[in-house]
GROMACS .gro file of C-alpha atoms in nm:
model
  333
    1MET     CA    1   3.104  -0.312  -2.032
    2SER     CA    2   2.860  -0.066  -1.897
    3LYS     CA    3   2.516  -0.143  -1.917
    4LYS     CA    4   2.438   0.097  -2.129
    5ILE     CA    5   2.679   0.013  -2.454
    6THR     CA    6   2.577  -0.369  -2.342
    7TYR     CA    7   2.198  -0.224  -2.437
    8ILE     CA    8   2.342  -0.070  -2.723
    9ILE     CA    9   2.515  -0.420  -2.861
   10GLY     CA   10   2.173  -0.602  -2.740
   11THR     CA   11   2.006  -0.326  -2.971
   12ILE     CA   12   2.186  -0.370  -3.189
   13LEU     CA   13   2.201  -0.756  -3.308
   14CYS     CA   14   1.850  -0.755  -3.160
   15SER     CA   15   1.781  -0.526  -3.513
   16ILE     CA   16   1.965  -0.718  -3.703
   17LEU     CA   17   1.814  -1.078  -3.606
   18ALA     CA   18   1.513  -0.936  -3.597
   19ILE     CA   19   1.607  -0.838  -4.025
   20ILE     CA   20   1.705  -1.103  -4.141
   21ALA     CA   21   1.448  -1.296  -4.018
   22ILE     CA   22   1.254  -1.119  -4.192
   23ILE     CA   23   1.369  -1.161  -4.532
   24LEU     CA   24   1.363  -1.584  -4.440
   25ILE     CA   25   1.010  -1.502  -4.344
   26PHE     CA   26   0.949  -1.383  -4.759
   27ILE     CA   27   1.205  -1.603  -4.860
   28THR     CA   28   1.125  -1.948  -4.792
   29THR     CA   29   1.000  -2.212  -4.997
   30GLY     CA   30   0.894  -2.612  -4.991
   31LYS     CA   31   0.713  -2.821  -4.868
   32ASP     CA   32   0.746  -2.700  -4.444
   33SER     CA   33   0.716  -2.341  -4.541
   34GLU     CA   34   0.453  -2.243  -4.404
   35ALA     CA   35   0.542  -2.359  -4.027
   36THR     CA   36   0.866  -2.215  -4.127
   37LYS     CA   37   0.697  -1.918  -4.201
   38ILE     CA   38   0.546  -1.974  -3.813
   39ILE     CA   39   0.881  -1.982  -3.617
   40TYR     CA   40   1.011  -1.698  -3.781
   41ALA     CA   41   0.750  -1.474  -3.743
   42GLY     CA   42   0.776  -1.575  -3.381
   43PHE     CA   43   1.093  -1.478  -3.373
   44VAL     CA   44   1.040  -1.213  -3.520
   45ALA     CA   45   0.857  -1.051  -3.223
   46TRP     CA   46   1.026  -1.175  -3.028
   47MET     CA   47   1.339  -0.975  -3.117
   48LEU     CA   48   1.155  -0.656  -3.211
   49PHE     CA   49   1.010  -0.698  -2.878
   50GLY     CA   50   1.447  -0.757  -2.754
   51GLY     CA   51   1.512  -0.436  -2.962
   52TYR     CA   52   1.207  -0.241  -2.819
   53ARG     CA   53   1.349  -0.283  -2.423
   54GLY     CA   54   1.743  -0.202  -2.550
   55PHE     CA   55   1.539   0.107  -2.678
   56ILE     CA   56   1.370   0.183  -2.316
   57HIS     CA   57   1.684   0.134  -2.125
   58LEU     CA   58   1.925   0.352  -2.377
   59PHE     CA   59   1.633   0.640  -2.378
   60SER     CA   60   1.466   0.642  -2.124
   61LYS     CA   61   1.355   0.995  -1.928
   62PRO     CA   62   1.355   1.044  -1.519
   63GLY     CA   63   1.196   0.808  -1.345
   64LYS     CA   64   0.992   0.875  -0.988
   65GLU     CA   65   1.256   0.895  -0.713
   66PRO     CA   66   1.388   0.536  -0.568
   67ARG     CA   67   1.254   0.413  -0.257
   68PRO     CA   68   1.413   0.458   0.094
   69THR     CA   69   1.648   0.127   0.203
   70PHE     CA   70   1.669   0.062   0.598
   71GLY     CA   71   2.000  -0.148   0.601
   72GLY     CA   72   2.044  -0.245   0.195
   73VAL     CA   73   1.662  -0.336   0.232
   74GLN     CA   74   1.368  -0.163   0.043
   75TYR     CA   75   1.064  -0.032   0.228
   76ASN     CA   76   0.747   0.119   0.078
   77VAL     CA   77   0.724   0.471   0.266
   78THR     CA   78   0.291   0.383   0.140
   79PRO     CA   79   0.158   0.076   0.031
   80ILE     CA   80   0.149  -0.059  -0.243
   81SER     CA   81  -0.176  -0.289  -0.323
   82ASN     CA   82  -0.111  -0.631  -0.334
   83ARG     CA   83  -0.351  -0.603  -0.685
   84LYS     CA   84  -0.072  -0.352  -0.820
   85VAL     CA   85   0.161  -0.585  -0.833
   86ILE     CA   86  -0.035  -0.876  -0.992
   87LYS     CA   87  -0.144  -0.620  -1.245
   88ASP     CA   88   0.268  -0.480  -1.301
   89PHE     CA   89   0.377  -0.812  -1.285
   90PHE     CA   90   0.127  -0.912  -1.632
   91ASN     CA   91   0.283  -0.668  -1.770
   92PRO     CA   92   0.309  -0.705  -2.143
   93PHE     CA   93   0.548  -0.377  -2.235
   94ASP     CA   94   0.770  -0.451  -1.837
   95MET     CA   95   0.857  -0.857  -1.973
   96ARG     CA   96   1.234  -0.908  -1.981
   97PHE     CA   97   1.362  -1.069  -2.272
   98ARG     CA   98   1.446  -1.422  -2.156
   99THR     CA   99   1.031  -1.392  -2.108
  100VAL     CA  100   0.903  -1.269  -2.424
  101GLY     CA  101   1.199  -1.646  -2.554
  102SER     CA  102   1.005  -1.853  -2.365
  103LEU     CA  103   0.680  -1.815  -2.526
  104PHE     CA  104   0.890  -1.777  -2.851
  105ILE     CA  105   0.967  -2.139  -2.760
  106ILE     CA  106   0.594  -2.178  -2.684
  107CYS     CA  107   0.522  -2.071  -2.970
  108ALA     CA  108   0.807  -2.336  -3.234
  109LEU     CA  109   0.718  -2.607  -3.018
  110TRP     CA  110   0.331  -2.527  -3.035
  111THR     CA  111   0.418  -2.540  -3.401
  112GLY     CA  112   0.613  -2.848  -3.371
  113MET     CA  113   0.278  -3.019  -3.286
  114GLU     CA  114   0.105  -2.925  -3.558
  115TYR     CA  115   0.249  -2.934  -3.853
  116PHE     CA  116   0.527  -3.221  -3.797
  117SER     CA  117   0.535  -3.450  -3.563
  118PRO     CA  118   0.243  -3.542  -3.265
  119LYS     CA  119   0.588  -3.592  -3.082
  120PHE     CA  120   0.632  -3.255  -2.996
  121THR     CA  121   0.264  -3.187  -2.802
  122ILE     CA  122   0.460  -3.390  -2.460
  123TYR     CA  123   0.685  -3.151  -2.560
  124PHE     CA  124   0.507  -2.831  -2.628
  125TRP     CA  125   0.244  -2.909  -2.275
  126ILE     CA  126   0.581  -3.035  -2.059
  127PHE     CA  127   0.756  -2.610  -2.102
  128VAL     CA  128   0.360  -2.417  -2.068
  129ALA     CA  129   0.314  -2.649  -1.778
  130LEU     CA  130   0.656  -2.545  -1.583
  131MET     CA  131   0.659  -2.185  -1.767
  132ILE     CA  132   0.220  -2.205  -1.540
  133ILE     CA  133   0.418  -2.350  -1.248
  134VAL     CA  134   0.766  -2.089  -1.293
  135LYS     CA  135   0.591  -1.787  -1.322
  136GLY     CA  136   0.340  -1.868  -1.001
  137ILE     CA  137   0.656  -1.891  -0.818
  138LEU     CA  138   0.821  -1.571  -0.962
  139LEU     CA  139   0.421  -1.335  -0.800
  140THR     CA  140   0.393  -1.594  -0.489
  141ARG     CA  141   0.765  -1.370  -0.503
  142CYS     CA  142   0.685  -1.059  -0.544
  143LEU     CA  143   0.338  -1.101  -0.362
  144GLN     CA  144   0.543  -1.165  -0.078
  145LEU     CA  145   0.877  -0.943  -0.081
  146ASN     CA  146   0.515  -0.627  -0.207
  147THR     CA  147   0.389  -0.759   0.170
  148ALA     CA  148   0.722  -0.761   0.445
  149GLN     CA  149   0.809  -0.420   0.226
  150ASN     CA  150   0.465  -0.246   0.302
  151THR     CA  151   0.567  -0.354   0.611
  152LEU     CA  152   0.854  -0.325   0.694
  153GLY     CA  153   0.757   0.094   0.543
  154GLN     CA  154   0.509   0.107   0.838
  155VAL     CA  155   0.683  -0.031   1.139
  156ILE     CA  156   1.047   0.170   1.015
  157LEU     CA  157   0.792   0.513   1.007
  158GLU     CA  158   0.671   0.421   1.369
  159GLN     CA  159   0.927   0.377   1.531
  160SER     CA  160   1.134   0.638   1.404
  161GLY     CA  161   0.856   0.896   1.506
  162ASP     CA  162   0.765   0.926   1.149
  163ILE     CA  163   0.347   0.726   1.190
  164ASP     CA  164   0.298   0.561   0.867
  165VAL     CA  165   0.159   0.790   0.647
  166CYS     CA  166  -0.229   0.623   0.598
  167ARG     CA  167  -0.157   0.644   1.091
  168TYR     CA  168  -0.135   1.019   1.118
  169ASP     CA  169  -0.286   1.374   1.096
  170VAL     CA  170  -0.242   1.603   0.876
  171THR     CA  171  -0.192   1.956   1.162
  172ALA     CA  172  -0.036   2.296   1.057
  173GLN     CA  173   0.261   2.223   1.234
  174LEU     CA  174   0.313   2.017   0.883
  175ILE     CA  175   0.222   2.194   0.657
  176ASN     CA  176   0.457   2.508   0.794
  177ALA     CA  177   0.784   2.294   0.823
  178THR     CA  178   1.012   2.380   0.612
  179ASP     CA  179   1.069   2.046   0.477
  180THR     CA  180   0.700   1.887   0.412
  181THR     CA  181   0.688   1.771   0.099
  182PRO     CA  182   0.330   1.781  -0.090
  183GLU     CA  183   0.349   1.399  -0.043
  184HIS     CA  184   0.274   1.514   0.329
  185VAL     CA  185   0.023   1.640   0.295
  186ILE     CA  186  -0.170   1.451   0.023
  187ASP     CA  187  -0.098   1.099   0.089
  188PRO     CA  188  -0.330   1.064   0.436
  189ILE     CA  189  -0.621   1.056   0.196
  190ARG     CA  190  -0.494   0.854  -0.018
  191PRO     CA  191  -0.625   0.513   0.167
  192TYR     CA  192  -1.041   0.641   0.103
  193VAL     CA  193  -1.060   0.797  -0.233
  194ASN     CA  194  -1.035   0.485  -0.555
  195VAL     CA  195  -0.847   0.574  -0.843
  196SER     CA  196  -0.956   0.212  -0.926
  197GLY     CA  197  -1.323   0.173  -1.037
  198SER     CA  198  -1.540   0.466  -1.161
  199HIS     CA  199  -1.572   0.829  -1.173
  200VAL     CA  200  -1.818   0.810  -0.974
  201ASP     CA  201  -1.668   0.545  -0.673
  202TYR     CA  202  -1.392   0.904  -0.717
  203ILE     CA  203  -1.655   1.145  -0.775
  204LYS     CA  204  -1.807   0.989  -0.422
  205ASP     CA  205  -1.511   0.959  -0.178
  206MET     CA  206  -1.367   1.320  -0.227
  207SER     CA  207  -1.709   1.423  -0.200
  208GLN     CA  208  -1.582   1.394   0.201
  209PHE     CA  209  -1.250   1.681   0.165
  210SER     CA  210  -1.192   2.019   0.070
  211ILE     CA  211  -1.181   2.129  -0.348
  212GLU     CA  212  -0.751   2.191  -0.194
  213GLN     CA  213  -0.711   1.878  -0.116
  214ARG     CA  214  -0.904   1.801  -0.423
  215ARG     CA  215  -0.686   1.985  -0.640
  216ILE     CA  216  -0.354   1.897  -0.508
  217LEU     CA  217  -0.435   1.528  -0.475
  218SER     CA  218  -0.527   1.523  -0.850
  219VAL     CA  219  -0.206   1.738  -0.966
  220ASN     CA  220   0.019   1.487  -0.793
  221MET     CA  221  -0.105   1.212  -0.882
  222TYR     CA  222  -0.064   1.293  -1.249
  223ILE     CA  223   0.322   1.467  -1.132
  224SER     CA  224   0.389   1.158  -1.055
  225GLU     CA  225   0.224   0.909  -1.341
  226VAL     CA  226   0.396   1.097  -1.533
  227TYR     CA  227   0.765   1.115  -1.386
  228GLY     CA  228   0.755   0.722  -1.340
  229ASP     CA  229   0.607   0.609  -1.606
  230GLY     CA  230   0.479   0.971  -1.898
  231HIS     CA  231   0.168   1.055  -2.044
  232TYR     CA  232   0.086   0.733  -2.160
  233GLY     CA  233   0.094   0.562  -1.894
  234PHE     CA  234  -0.054   0.829  -1.751
  235PHE     CA  235  -0.358   0.813  -1.918
  236THR     CA  236  -0.356   0.452  -1.978
  237ASP     CA  237  -0.422   0.395  -1.634
  238SER     CA  238  -0.750   0.373  -1.392
  239VAL     CA  239  -0.559   0.735  -1.188
  240GLY     CA  240  -0.567   0.915  -1.607
  241MET     CA  241  -1.019   0.917  -1.490
  242VAL     CA  242  -0.853   1.280  -1.274
  243TYR     CA  243  -0.683   1.463  -1.553
  244LEU     CA  244  -0.950   1.748  -1.557
  245ASP     CA  245  -0.937   1.789  -1.184
  246ALA     CA  246  -0.516   1.788  -1.306
  247ILE     CA  247  -0.580   1.982  -1.510
  248GLU     CA  248  -0.839   2.237  -1.273
  249GLY     CA  249  -0.551   2.162  -1.064
  250LEU     CA  250  -0.235   2.254  -1.181
  251LYS     CA  251  -0.453   2.589  -1.289
  252ALA     CA  252  -0.519   2.655  -0.928
  253ILE     CA  253  -0.162   2.703  -0.779
  254GLY     CA  254  -0.055   2.894  -1.089
  255ALA     CA  255   0.101   2.614  -1.296
  256GLU     CA  256  -0.016   2.718  -1.612
  257LYS     CA  257   0.273   2.603  -1.838
  258TYR     CA  258   0.216   2.253  -1.725
  259ALA     CA  259  -0.231   2.274  -1.768
  260GLU     CA  260  -0.133   2.464  -2.124
  261ILE     CA  261   0.083   2.045  -2.143
  262LEU     CA  262  -0.117   1.859  -2.004
  263GLU     CA  263  -0.431   2.017  -2.189
  264LYS     CA  264  -0.308   1.947  -2.531
  265ALA     CA  265  -0.261   1.617  -2.467
  266VAL     CA  266  -0.533   1.524  -2.415
  267SER     CA  267  -0.712   1.778  -2.715
  268GLU     CA  268  -0.551   1.525  -2.927
  269PHE     CA  269  -0.795   1.188  -2.776
  270ASP     CA  270  -1.029   1.501  -2.796
  271GLY     CA  271  -1.061   1.447  -2.393
  272ILE     CA  272  -1.201   1.822  -2.289
  273ASN     CA  273  -1.526   1.792  -2.498
  274HIS     CA  274  -1.553   1.455  -2.526
  275PRO     CA  275  -1.424   1.402  -2.163
  276GLN     CA  276  -1.328   0.998  -2.121
  277PHE     CA  277  -1.293   0.917  -1.752
  278ASP     CA  278  -1.329   0.542  -1.910
  279LEU     CA  279  -1.016   0.373  -1.862
  280GLU     CA  280  -1.162   0.141  -2.126
  281GLU     CA  281  -1.309   0.366  -2.329
  282ARG     CA  282  -1.003   0.653  -2.319
  283GLY     CA  283  -0.695   0.363  -2.419
  284THR     CA  284  -0.935   0.263  -2.709
  285SER     CA  285  -0.967   0.602  -2.824
  286ILE     CA  286  -0.609   0.691  -2.777
  287ASN     CA  287  -0.424   0.317  -2.892
  288GLU     CA  288  -0.666   0.373  -3.217
  289LEU     CA  289  -0.517   0.762  -3.263
  290GLY     CA  290  -0.172   0.564  -3.225
  291LEU     CA  291  -0.065   0.886  -3.038
  292ASP     CA  292   0.248   0.832  -2.784
  293PHE     CA  293   0.243   1.204  -2.618
  294GLU     CA  294   0.651   1.219  -2.672
  295ASN     CA  295   0.654   1.580  -2.667
  296ALA     CA  296   0.416   1.628  -2.384
  297ASP     CA  297   0.719   1.401  -2.212
  298ASN     CA  298   0.938   1.662  -2.385
  299ALA     CA  299   0.773   1.925  -2.290
  300ILE     CA  300   0.754   1.849  -1.850
  301TYR     CA  301   1.133   1.714  -1.812
  302SER     CA  302   1.215   2.075  -2.019
  303LEU     CA  303   1.004   2.260  -1.891
  304ASP     CA  304   1.123   2.113  -1.441
  305GLU     CA  305   1.345   1.796  -1.530
  306PHE     CA  306   1.306   1.642  -1.161
  307GLY     CA  307   0.976   1.775  -1.050
  308GLU     CA  308   1.093   2.004  -0.829
  309GLY     CA  309   0.963   2.368  -0.950
  310ILE     CA  310   0.569   2.207  -0.929
  311ALA     CA  311   0.633   2.084  -0.590
  312GLU     CA  312   0.720   2.431  -0.494
  313LEU     CA  313   0.323   2.549  -0.621
  314GLN     CA  314   0.203   2.298  -0.407
  315MET     CA  315   0.318   2.309  -0.114
  316ALA     CA  316   0.312   2.734  -0.139
  317TYR     CA  317  -0.073   2.662  -0.238
  318ILE     CA  318  -0.124   2.458   0.085
  319ARG     CA  319   0.040   2.673   0.286
  320SER     CA  320  -0.169   2.943   0.146
  321HIS     CA  321  -0.476   2.725   0.244
  322VAL     CA  322  -0.403   2.504   0.563
  323ASP     CA  323  -0.747   2.485   0.718
  324ASP     CA  324  -0.837   2.341   0.382
  325PHE     CA  325  -0.552   2.011   0.414
  326LEU     CA  326  -0.633   1.977   0.839
  327PHE     CA  327  -0.712   1.645   0.815
  328ASP     CA  328  -0.725   1.440   1.167
  329ASN     CA  329  -0.673   1.039   1.001
  330ALA     CA  330  -0.830   0.921   1.372
  331GLN     CA  331  -1.269   0.997   1.278
  332LYS     CA  332  -1.171   0.730   0.937
  333HIS     CA  333  -1.157   0.494   1.158
   0.00000   0.00000   0.00000
């Protein structure tokens, strides 16, 4: 059975079970009806999450290119911070179906403990402890794997002559090489620009680089996020603080249609007239308005399904401003 068929069946089954549980909530009566309704509600939440995961798998848009492999083992060309790994690990929208199932079991045991019998208390705490231990082990393994992939990437790139992107210099020869991508030019400055802190930190870090580098970095961050997690993912991540720079950058490289799409998306939360650089403020505005930016996502994918055209525009701009992108990494150490 193909994965697509599995997701279709799973989504339909979860939807049916959720509907049945919702009906049971309204028709359940009797002595223990309150406790039973809580359990049904927890089950509904689990099934709705299952439907959501199935829907995401069925209708997900083209994502980022897969990471390169060596001997079947993936490695990171640009090191990924453990902070990002931890953030992704605890992202509720990326939870596994079985993880939410475990939360449902905890909910059911808590209900049993509070409403039925104190005997459920021991089972509740044992299960909570097991979940903490298991998730702790899994998180530790994710962090170890990320460290290993970072290290492997550095070793492979150095051994192959492609020095780690955090160490190599950006020269005119590199920029004008036929196989050079925007990432080759802009990645070496990423470690020196903080997009996880405040907008003030970001501006301070960018002040040591040219306006041209700032434009391409912001465009590159915007495009990478949108093709990975959509506009919603971009705006509700700390990197979303660069959206005004991205609009300016898109216009500077001649990508007017891309700029129009981003401006229209930003206007939905009035981000042009009232810039919202703070992640919490921006996220609150977006969620209170119930924005999903699906139209913006579809517009981008229709314009350039795999991001090839925007990469060419970036490189054309970079090659017309070569002197503004030269970077001597040795001076940073």
